[in-house]
Short mmCIF file of C-alpha atoms in Angstrom, two decimals:
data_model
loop_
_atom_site.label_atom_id
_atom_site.label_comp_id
_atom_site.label_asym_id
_atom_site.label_seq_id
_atom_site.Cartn_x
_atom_site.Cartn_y
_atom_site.Cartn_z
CA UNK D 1 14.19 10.15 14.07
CA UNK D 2 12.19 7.69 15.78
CA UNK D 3 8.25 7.80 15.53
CA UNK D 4 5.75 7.91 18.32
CA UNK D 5 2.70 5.68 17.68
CA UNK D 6 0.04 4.16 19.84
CA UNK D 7 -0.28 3.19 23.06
CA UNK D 8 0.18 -0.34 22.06
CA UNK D 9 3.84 -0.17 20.87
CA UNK D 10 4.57 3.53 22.12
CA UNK D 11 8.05 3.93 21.98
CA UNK D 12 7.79 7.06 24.52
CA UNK D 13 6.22 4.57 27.11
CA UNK D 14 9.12 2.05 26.37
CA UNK D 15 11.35 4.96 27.08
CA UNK D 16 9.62 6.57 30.10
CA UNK D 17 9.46 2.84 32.01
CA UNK D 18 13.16 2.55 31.03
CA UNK D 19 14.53 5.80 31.74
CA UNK D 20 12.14 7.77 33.94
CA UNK D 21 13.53 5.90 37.04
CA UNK D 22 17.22 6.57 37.00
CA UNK D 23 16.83 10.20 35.42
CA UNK D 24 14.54 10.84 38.85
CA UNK D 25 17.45 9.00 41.25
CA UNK D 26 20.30 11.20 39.22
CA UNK D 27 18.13 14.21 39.80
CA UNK D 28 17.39 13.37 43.20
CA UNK D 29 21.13 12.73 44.14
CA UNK D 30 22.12 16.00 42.57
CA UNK D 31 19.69 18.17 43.72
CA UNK D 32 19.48 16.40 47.54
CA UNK D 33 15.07 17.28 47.17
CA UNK D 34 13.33 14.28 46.18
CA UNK D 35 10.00 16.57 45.41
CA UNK D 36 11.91 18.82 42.94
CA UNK D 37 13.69 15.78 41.67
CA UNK D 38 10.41 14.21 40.13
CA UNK D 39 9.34 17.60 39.19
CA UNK D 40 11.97 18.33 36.90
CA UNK D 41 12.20 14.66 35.87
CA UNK D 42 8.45 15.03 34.50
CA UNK D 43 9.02 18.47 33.06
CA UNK D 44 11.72 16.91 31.20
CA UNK D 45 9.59 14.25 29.88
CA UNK D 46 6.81 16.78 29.20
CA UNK D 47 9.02 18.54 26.88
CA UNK D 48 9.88 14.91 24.97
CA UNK D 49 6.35 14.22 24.87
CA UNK D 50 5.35 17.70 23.64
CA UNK D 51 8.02 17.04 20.25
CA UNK D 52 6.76 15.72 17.56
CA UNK D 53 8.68 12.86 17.60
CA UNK D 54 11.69 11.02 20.06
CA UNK D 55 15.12 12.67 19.09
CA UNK D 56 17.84 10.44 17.54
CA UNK D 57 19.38 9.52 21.14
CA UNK D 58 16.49 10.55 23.58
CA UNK D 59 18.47 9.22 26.64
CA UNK D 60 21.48 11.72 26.49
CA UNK D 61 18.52 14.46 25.63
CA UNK D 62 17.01 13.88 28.72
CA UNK D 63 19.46 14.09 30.74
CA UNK D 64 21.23 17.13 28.80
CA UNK D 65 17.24 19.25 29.57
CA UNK D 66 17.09 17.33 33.15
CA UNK D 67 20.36 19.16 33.76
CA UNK D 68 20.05 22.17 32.40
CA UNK D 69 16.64 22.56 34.27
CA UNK D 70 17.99 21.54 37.55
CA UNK D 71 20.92 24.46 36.76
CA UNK D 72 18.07 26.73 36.23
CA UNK D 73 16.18 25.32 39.74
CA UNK D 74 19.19 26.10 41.32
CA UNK D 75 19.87 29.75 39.89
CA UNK D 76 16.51 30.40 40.80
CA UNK D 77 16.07 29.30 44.09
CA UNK D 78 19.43 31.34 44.92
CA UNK D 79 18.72 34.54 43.33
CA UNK D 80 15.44 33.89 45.92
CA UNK D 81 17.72 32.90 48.76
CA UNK D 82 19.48 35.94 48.22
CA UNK D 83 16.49 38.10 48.42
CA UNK D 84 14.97 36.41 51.35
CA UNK D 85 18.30 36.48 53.38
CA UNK D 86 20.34 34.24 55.49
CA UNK D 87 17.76 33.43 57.69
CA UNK D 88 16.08 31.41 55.29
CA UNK D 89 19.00 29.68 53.47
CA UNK D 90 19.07 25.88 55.29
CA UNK D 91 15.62 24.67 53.16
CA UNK D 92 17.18 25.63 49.92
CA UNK D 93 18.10 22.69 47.42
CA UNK D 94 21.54 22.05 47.01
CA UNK D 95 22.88 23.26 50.53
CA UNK D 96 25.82 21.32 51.79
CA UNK D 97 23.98 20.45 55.27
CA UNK D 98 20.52 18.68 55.16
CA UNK D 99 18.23 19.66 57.16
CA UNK D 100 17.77 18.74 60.34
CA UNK D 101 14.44 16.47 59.63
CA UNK D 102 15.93 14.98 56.36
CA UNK D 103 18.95 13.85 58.92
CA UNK D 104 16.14 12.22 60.85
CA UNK D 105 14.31 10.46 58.44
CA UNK D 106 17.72 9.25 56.51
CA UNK D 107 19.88 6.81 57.20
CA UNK D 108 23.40 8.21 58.40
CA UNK D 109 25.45 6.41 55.89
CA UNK D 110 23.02 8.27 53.17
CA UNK D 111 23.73 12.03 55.21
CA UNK D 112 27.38 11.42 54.74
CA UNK D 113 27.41 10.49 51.11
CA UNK D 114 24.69 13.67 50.34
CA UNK D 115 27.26 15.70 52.52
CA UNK D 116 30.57 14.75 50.39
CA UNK D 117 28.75 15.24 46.97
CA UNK D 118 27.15 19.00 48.68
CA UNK D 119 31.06 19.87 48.83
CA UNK D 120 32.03 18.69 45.22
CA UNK D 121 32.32 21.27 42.50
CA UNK D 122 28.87 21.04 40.13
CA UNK D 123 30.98 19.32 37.30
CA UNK D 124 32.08 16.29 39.55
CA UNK D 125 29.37 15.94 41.13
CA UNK D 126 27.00 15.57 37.98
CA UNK D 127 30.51 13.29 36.49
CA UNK D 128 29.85 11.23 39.39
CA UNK D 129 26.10 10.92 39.69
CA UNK D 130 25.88 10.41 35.73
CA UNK D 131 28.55 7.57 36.14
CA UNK D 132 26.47 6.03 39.00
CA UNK D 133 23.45 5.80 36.62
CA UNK D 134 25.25 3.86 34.20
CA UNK D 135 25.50 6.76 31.39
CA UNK D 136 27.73 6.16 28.39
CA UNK D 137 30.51 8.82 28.29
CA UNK D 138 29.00 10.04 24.92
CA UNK D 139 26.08 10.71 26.80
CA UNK D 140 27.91 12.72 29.87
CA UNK D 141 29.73 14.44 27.33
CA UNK D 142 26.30 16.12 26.11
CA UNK D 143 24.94 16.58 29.23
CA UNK D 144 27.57 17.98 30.81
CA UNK D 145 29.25 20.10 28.05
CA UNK D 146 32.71 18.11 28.52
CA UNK D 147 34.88 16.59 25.53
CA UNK D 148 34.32 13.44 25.38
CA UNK D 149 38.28 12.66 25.11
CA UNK D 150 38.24 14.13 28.49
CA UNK D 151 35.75 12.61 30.12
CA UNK D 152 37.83 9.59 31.98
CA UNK D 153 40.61 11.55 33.43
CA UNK D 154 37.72 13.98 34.85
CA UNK D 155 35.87 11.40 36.57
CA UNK D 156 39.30 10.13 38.44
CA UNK D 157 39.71 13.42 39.78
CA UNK D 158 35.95 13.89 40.99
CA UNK D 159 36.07 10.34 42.41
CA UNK D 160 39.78 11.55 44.30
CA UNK D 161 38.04 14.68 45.43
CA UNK D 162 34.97 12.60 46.29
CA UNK D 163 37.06 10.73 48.71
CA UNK D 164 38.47 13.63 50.59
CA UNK D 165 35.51 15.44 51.00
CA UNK D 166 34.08 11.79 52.58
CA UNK D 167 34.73 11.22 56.20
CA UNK D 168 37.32 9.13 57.26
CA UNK D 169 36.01 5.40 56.42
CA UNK D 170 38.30 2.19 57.41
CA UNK D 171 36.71 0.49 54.14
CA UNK D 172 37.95 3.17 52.07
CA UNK D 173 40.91 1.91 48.95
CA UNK L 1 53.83 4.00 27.86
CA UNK L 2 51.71 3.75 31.11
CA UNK L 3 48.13 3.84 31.01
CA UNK L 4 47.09 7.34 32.01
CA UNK L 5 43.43 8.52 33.96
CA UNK L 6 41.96 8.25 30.95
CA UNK L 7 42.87 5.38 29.84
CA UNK L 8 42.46 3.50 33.10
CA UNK L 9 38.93 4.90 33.78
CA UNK L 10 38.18 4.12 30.11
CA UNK L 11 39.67 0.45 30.74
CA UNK L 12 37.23 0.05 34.05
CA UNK L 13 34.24 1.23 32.27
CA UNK L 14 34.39 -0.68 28.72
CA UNK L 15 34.50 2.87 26.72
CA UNK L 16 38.23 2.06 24.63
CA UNK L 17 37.55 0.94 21.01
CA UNK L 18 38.66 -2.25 20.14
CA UNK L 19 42.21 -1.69 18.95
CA UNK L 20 42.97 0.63 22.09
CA UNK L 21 41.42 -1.96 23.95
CA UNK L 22 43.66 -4.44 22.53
CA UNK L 23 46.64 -2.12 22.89
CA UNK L 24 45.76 -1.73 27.09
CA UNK L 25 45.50 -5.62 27.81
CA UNK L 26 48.91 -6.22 26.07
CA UNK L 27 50.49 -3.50 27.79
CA UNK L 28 48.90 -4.63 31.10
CA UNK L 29 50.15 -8.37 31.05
CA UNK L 30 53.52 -6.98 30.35
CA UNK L 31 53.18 -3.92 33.18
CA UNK L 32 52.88 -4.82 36.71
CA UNK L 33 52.85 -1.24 38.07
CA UNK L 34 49.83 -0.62 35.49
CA UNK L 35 48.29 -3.39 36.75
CA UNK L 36 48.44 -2.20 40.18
CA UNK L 37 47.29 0.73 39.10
CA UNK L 38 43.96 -0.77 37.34
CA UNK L 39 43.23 -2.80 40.61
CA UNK L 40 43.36 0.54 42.54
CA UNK L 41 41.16 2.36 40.47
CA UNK L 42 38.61 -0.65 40.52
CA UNK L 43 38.28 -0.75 44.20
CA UNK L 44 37.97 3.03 44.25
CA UNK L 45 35.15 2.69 41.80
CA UNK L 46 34.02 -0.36 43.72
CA UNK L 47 34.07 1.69 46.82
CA UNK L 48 32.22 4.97 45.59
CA UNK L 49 29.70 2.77 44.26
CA UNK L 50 28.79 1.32 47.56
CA UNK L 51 28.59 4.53 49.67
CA UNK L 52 25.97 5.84 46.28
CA UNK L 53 24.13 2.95 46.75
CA UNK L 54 24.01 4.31 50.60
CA UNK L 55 21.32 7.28 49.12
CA UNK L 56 17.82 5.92 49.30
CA UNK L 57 16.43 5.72 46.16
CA UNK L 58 13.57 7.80 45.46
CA UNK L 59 9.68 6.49 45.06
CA UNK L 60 8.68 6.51 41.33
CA UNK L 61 4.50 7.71 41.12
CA UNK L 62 4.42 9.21 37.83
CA UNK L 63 3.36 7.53 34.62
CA UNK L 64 3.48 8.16 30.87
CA UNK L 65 -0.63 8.26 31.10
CA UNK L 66 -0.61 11.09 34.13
CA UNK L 67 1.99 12.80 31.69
CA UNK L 68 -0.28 12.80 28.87
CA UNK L 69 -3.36 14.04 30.60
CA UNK L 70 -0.87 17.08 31.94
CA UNK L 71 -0.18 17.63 28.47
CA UNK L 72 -3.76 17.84 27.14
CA UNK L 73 -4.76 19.86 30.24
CA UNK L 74 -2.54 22.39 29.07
CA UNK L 75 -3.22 22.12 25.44
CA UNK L 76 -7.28 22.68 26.61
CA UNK L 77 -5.90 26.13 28.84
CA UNK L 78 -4.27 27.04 25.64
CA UNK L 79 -7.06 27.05 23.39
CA UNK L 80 -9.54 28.88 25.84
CA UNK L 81 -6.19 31.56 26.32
CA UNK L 82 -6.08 31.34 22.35
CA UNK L 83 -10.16 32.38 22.34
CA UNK L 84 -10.03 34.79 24.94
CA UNK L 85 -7.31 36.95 23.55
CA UNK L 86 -8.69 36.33 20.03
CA UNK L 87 -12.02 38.14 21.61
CA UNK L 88 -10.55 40.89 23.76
CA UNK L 89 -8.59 41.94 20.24
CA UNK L 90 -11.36 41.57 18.46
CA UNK L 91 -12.96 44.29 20.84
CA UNK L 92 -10.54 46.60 20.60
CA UNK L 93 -10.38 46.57 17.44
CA UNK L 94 -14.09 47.39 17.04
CA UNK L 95 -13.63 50.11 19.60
CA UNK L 96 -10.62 51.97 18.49
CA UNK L 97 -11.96 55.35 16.77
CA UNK L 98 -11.50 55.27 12.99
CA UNK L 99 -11.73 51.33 13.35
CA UNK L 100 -13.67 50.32 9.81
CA UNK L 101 -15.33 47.26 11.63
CA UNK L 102 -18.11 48.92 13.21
CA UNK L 103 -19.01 49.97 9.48
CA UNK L 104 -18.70 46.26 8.36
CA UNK L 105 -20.49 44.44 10.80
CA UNK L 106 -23.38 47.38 10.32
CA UNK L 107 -23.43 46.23 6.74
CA UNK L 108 -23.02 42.32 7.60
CA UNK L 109 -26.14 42.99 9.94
CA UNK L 110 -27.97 44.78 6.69
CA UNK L 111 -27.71 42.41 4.28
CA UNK L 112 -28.87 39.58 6.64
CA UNK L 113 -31.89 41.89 7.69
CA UNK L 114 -32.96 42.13 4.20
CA UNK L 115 -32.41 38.07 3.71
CA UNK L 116 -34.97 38.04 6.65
CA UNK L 117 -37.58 40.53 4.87
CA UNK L 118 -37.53 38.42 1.54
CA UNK L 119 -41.06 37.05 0.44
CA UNK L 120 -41.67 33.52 1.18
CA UNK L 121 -40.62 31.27 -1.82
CA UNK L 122 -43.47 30.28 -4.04
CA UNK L 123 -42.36 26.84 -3.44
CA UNK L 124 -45.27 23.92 -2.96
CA UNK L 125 -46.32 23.44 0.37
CA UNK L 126 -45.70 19.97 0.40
CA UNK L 127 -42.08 19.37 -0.06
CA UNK L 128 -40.81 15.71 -0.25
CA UNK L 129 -39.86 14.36 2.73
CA UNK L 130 -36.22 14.17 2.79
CA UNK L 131 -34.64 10.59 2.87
CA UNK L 132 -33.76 9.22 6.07
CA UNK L 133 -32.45 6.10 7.33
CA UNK L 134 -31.25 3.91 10.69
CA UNK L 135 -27.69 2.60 11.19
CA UNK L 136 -27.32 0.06 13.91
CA UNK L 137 -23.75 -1.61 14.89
CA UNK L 138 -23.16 -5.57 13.97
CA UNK L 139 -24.74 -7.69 16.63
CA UNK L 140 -24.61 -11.32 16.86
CA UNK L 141 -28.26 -11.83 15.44
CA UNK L 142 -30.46 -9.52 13.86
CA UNK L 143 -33.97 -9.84 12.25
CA UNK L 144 -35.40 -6.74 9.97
CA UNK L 145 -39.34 -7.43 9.97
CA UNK L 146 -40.51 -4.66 6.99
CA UNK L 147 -43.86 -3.71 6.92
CA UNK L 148 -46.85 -1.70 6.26
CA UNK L 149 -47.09 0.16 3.30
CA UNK L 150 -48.85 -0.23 0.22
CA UNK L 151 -47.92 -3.18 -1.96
CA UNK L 152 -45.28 -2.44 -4.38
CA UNK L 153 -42.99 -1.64 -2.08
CA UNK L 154 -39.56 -2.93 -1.97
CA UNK L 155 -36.15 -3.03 -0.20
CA UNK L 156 -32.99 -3.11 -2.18
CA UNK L 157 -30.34 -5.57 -0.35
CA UNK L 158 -26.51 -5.35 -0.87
CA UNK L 159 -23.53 -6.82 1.25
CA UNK L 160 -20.61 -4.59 1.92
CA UNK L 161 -17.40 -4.77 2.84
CA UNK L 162 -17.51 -3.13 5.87
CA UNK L 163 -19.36 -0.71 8.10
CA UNK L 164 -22.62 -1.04 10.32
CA UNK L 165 -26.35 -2.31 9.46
CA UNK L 166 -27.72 0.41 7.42
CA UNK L 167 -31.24 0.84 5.95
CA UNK L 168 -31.71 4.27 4.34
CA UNK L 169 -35.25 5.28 2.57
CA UNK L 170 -34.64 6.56 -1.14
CA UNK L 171 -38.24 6.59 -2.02
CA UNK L 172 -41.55 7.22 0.28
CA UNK L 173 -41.66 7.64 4.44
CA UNK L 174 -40.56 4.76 6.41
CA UNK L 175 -40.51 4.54 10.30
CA UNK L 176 -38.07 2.79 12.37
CA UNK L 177 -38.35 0.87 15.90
CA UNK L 178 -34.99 -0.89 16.93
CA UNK L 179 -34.34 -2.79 20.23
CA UNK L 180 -31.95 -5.72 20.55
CA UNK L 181 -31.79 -7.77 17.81
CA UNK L 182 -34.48 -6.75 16.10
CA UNK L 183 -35.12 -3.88 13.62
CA UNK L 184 -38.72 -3.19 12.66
CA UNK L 185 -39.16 -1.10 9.28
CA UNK L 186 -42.78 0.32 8.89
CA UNK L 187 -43.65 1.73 5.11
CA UNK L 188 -45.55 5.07 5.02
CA UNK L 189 -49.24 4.25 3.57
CA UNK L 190 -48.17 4.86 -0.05
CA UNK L 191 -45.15 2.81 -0.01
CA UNK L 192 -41.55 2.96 0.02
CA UNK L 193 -37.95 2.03 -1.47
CA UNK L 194 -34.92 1.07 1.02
CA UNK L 195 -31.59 1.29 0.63
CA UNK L 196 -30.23 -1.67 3.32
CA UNK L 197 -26.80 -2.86 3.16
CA UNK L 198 -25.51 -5.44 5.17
CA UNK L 199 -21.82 -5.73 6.30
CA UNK L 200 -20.26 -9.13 5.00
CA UNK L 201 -18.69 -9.91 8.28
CA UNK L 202 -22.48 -9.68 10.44
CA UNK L 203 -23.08 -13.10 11.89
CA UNK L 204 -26.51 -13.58 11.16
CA UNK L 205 -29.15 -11.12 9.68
CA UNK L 206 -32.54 -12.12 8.47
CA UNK L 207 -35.06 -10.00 6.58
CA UNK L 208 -38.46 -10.74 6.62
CA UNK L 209 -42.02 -9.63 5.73
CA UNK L 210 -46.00 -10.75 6.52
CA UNK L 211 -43.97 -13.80 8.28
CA UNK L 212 -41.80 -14.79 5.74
CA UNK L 213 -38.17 -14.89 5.09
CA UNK L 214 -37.12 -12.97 2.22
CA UNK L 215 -33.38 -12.89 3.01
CA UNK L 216 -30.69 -13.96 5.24
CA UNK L 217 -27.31 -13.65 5.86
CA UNK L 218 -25.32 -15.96 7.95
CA UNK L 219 -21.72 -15.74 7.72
CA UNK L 220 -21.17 -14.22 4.91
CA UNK L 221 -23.51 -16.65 2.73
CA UNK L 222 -26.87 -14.88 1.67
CA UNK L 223 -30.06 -17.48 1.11
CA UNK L 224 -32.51 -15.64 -0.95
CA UNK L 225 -35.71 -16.29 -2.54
CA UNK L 226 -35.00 -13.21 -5.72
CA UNK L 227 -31.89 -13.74 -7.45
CA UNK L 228 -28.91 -10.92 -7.50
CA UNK L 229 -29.37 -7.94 -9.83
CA UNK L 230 -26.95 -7.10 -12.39
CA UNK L 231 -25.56 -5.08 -9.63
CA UNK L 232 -25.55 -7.30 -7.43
CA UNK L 233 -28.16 -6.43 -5.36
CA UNK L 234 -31.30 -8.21 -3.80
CA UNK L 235 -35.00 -7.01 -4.85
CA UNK L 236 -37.30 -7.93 -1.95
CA UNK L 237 -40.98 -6.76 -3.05
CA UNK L 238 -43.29 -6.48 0.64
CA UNK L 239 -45.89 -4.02 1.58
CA UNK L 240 -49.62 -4.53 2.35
CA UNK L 241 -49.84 -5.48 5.65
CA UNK L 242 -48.07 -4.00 9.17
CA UNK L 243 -44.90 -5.50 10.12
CA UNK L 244 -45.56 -7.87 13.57
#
């Protein structure tokens, strides 16, 4: 287990300036709420910080707590939808349709891509947006709770069911 | 055999060990429909890619140092939760009937009553003074002017490995006046014995008494008019007259 030392040669700054980044985009891209994205990329390197020292392969534990916070975001926000009804549903994170400002503000090549991931199943869609980040498939593997034997033939189909759920696009293989 | 999903995603992304590796580009020079198959899947992935790259990327404001001072925030909320509860329970407890801590903090209160009601000790009125002393960080140039005092007294010198300026009384009253670079040492009227040791590393520090130099150090080379004692230390005798 690596050792955290001063601020001189701090191995958790080294890995915060190298990771914190990409763990935010990933979050961001899965979650579709930028705010909640940092939040939850923080809280997960709160909880590094807060060990006594870095684990033995702090990048796939990072994104295994990111993810597993997120999951807990998301149960929580819908157990709240839920209770605050229908009428309130289009804020929450992780809805298929952004809102109607975020279509604004965004470019409408970004809305598209935000609205094929919305329709993937949670496992592709965290296959895909792990991928994108340049994870190792040891690292997905933990994250995601997926054999890593298994983790190739799963990303073809979530990058075939990617592609239906995108509109039709003359570029497209 | 073909090269399956697995395989060919494995093949795109660099994740086969070497002899499967190995195994995949032999079969694909010899397969054309594999290799068809590989170019496929590398314009899909070259393809999904690009419409990724389509999300904007989010701005990045936090830092490891705003992370830290989160973290010691909540350590401080911690500790006052830690002394708060530690209080309320210690209330309870003293107010629960049949609690024995009323009892023991009666007798705590007793014995430190009595303590208070003791006769004054038949000790001499005039106690010594207790030692005391001055420690001043390494500057660049400092002078010690000692003074006052009756003659007979004397300052004990040593250099030290490490640490600050320090010049502690062991014998008599001495007063101190510091400002910068210069450290003035005044001897009660019936004399007194310093303690002063001198870091090896200081730059330059003088000592010196009625206008004379007694002792310097200037990297790390002491000129001294008294040779070392067997313990290595410098005697400087000075008293009589009050330091300039």
């Amino acid at each position: 287990m690596a050792e955290m030392t001063g601020p001189g040669d701090d191995p958790f700054e080294r890995l915060f300036h190298a990771q914190f980044p990409r763990l935010q985009r990933y979050l961001d891209r899965l979650s579709g709420d930028g705010e909640l994205a940092r939040d939850l990329a923080q809280e997960s390197f709160l909880r590094l910080y807060r060990r006594s020292g870095l684990p033995d392969r702090p990048e796939a534990w990072l994104i295994t707590v990111a993810t597993n916070l997120w999951r807990n975001a998301r149960a929580a926000r819908g157990r709240r939808r839920r209770l605050l009804g229908p009428a309130r549903a289009p804020e929450l994170v992780g809805d298929p349709s952004p809102s109607p400002a975020h279509a604004t503000l965004a470019a409408e090549a970004g809305v598209r891509v935000r609205a094929a991931l919305a329709q993937l199943p949670d496992r592709d869609r965290e296959l895909l947006l792990l991928l994108a980040e340049g994870y190792r498939y040891r690292e997905i593997a933990e994250a995601t709770g997926i054999a890593e034997a298994s983790i190739g033939t799963l990303l073809a189909r979530a990058k075939r069911a990617f592609r239906a759920a995108y509109p039709e696009d003359p570029d497209a293989p | 055999m073909h090269l399956d999903d697995e395989r060919t995603q494995r093949w795109l992304h660099a994740e086969l060990d070497e002899p499967a590796r190995q195994a995949v580009a032999a079969h694909l020079q010899a397969c054309a429909e594999c290799r068809a198959r590989v170019a496929a899947a590398e314009a899909e992935e070259g393809w999904l890619r690009s419409r990724l790259a389509e999300l904007p990327d989010p701005r990045t404001v936090s830092s490891p140092a705003g992370l830290r001072t989160r973290v010691n925030a909540m350590r401080r909320w911690r500790w006052a939760a830690t002394i708060v509860l530690t209080c309320a329970a210690a209330g309870t407890a003293y107010a629960m009937p049949g609690s024995p801590l009323p009892r023991w903090v009666e007798r705590v209160a007793g014995w430190i009553s009595r303590r208070d009601e003791a006769p004054p000790p038949t000790a001499p009125a005039t106690a010594p003074a207790a030692p005391s002393g001055i420690v001043l960080p390494v500057e660049p140039s400092l002078a010690i002017r000692l003074g006052g005092g009756a003659a007979g007294s004397e300052a004990r010198v040593v250099v030290v490995d490490s640490g600050g300026i320090t010049v502690r009384v062991s014998e008599g009253q001495a007063a101190f006046t510091s400002s910068a670079g210069l450290l003035i040492v005044q001897a009660g009227d019936s004399g007194a014995g310093l303690q002063v040791e001198l870091p090896r590393d200081a730059p330059l520090v003088s000592i010196e008494a009625e206008g004379r130099r007694l002792f310097l150090l200037r990297a790390g080379v002491v000129e001294s008019a008294v040779t070392q004692d067997s313990d290595g230390g410098y005697r400087l005798r000075f008293g009589g007259a009050a330091a300039p």
